[in-house]
XYZ file of C-alpha atoms in Angstrom:
68
model
C 91.030 95.446 109.525
C 94.006 93.252 110.380
C 94.210 92.089 106.761
C 94.949 95.642 105.669
C 97.640 95.981 108.330
C 99.171 92.669 107.267
C 99.164 93.888 103.667
C 100.889 97.154 104.566
C 103.459 95.349 106.715
C 104.234 92.957 103.871
C 104.741 95.931 101.542
C 107.285 97.413 103.923
C 109.449 94.300 103.679
C 109.428 94.231 99.864
C 112.267 95.572 97.746
C 111.834 98.368 95.204
C 111.884 95.856 92.317
C 109.214 93.731 94.021
C 107.031 96.784 94.556
C 107.356 97.804 90.903
C 106.381 94.290 89.808
C 103.413 94.361 92.191
C 102.276 97.697 90.729
C 102.338 96.303 87.181
C 100.374 93.234 88.283
C 97.744 95.347 90.054
C 97.354 97.696 87.083
C 96.800 94.709 84.812
C 94.322 93.230 87.292
C 92.342 96.495 87.361
C 92.160 96.535 83.545
C 90.915 92.946 83.482
C 88.324 93.602 86.185
C 87.029 96.716 84.413
C 86.764 94.847 81.123
C 84.985 91.920 82.761
C 82.600 94.340 84.459
C 81.841 96.072 81.153
C 81.056 92.767 79.446
C 78.908 91.388 82.243
C 78.394 92.739 85.749
C 80.825 91.450 88.351
C 79.454 89.542 91.297
C 81.319 91.943 93.584
C 82.051 95.269 91.856
C 83.692 96.543 95.057
C 86.680 94.351 94.188
C 87.731 96.994 91.637
C 87.861 99.585 94.407
C 89.813 97.248 96.683
C 92.457 96.599 94.026
C 92.678 100.328 93.279
C 93.285 101.072 96.960
C 95.897 98.333 97.211
C 97.606 99.826 94.164
C 97.653 103.243 95.826
C 99.126 101.769 99.008
C 101.811 100.008 96.978
C 102.683 103.192 95.085
C 102.871 105.105 98.359
C 105.277 102.574 99.827
C 107.402 102.671 96.669
C 107.525 106.454 96.909
C 108.657 106.258 100.530
C 111.470 103.874 99.641
C 112.707 105.868 96.649
C 112.781 109.220 98.458
C 114.834 107.923 101.395
């Protein structure tokens, strides 16, 4: 639980450019995980969901910063 809070707090300190770079990295990571899972099953398929949620949190924080 504290890891998620640490992640969100670290997002709040990032700049808009850093958040955009993080979003691109996470989108690429999701594509790679999905491809790897299609080729052979991942040891932990829940990692795809975790990255997707982190991506959503990052996009939410970016949205907050751009609307202010």
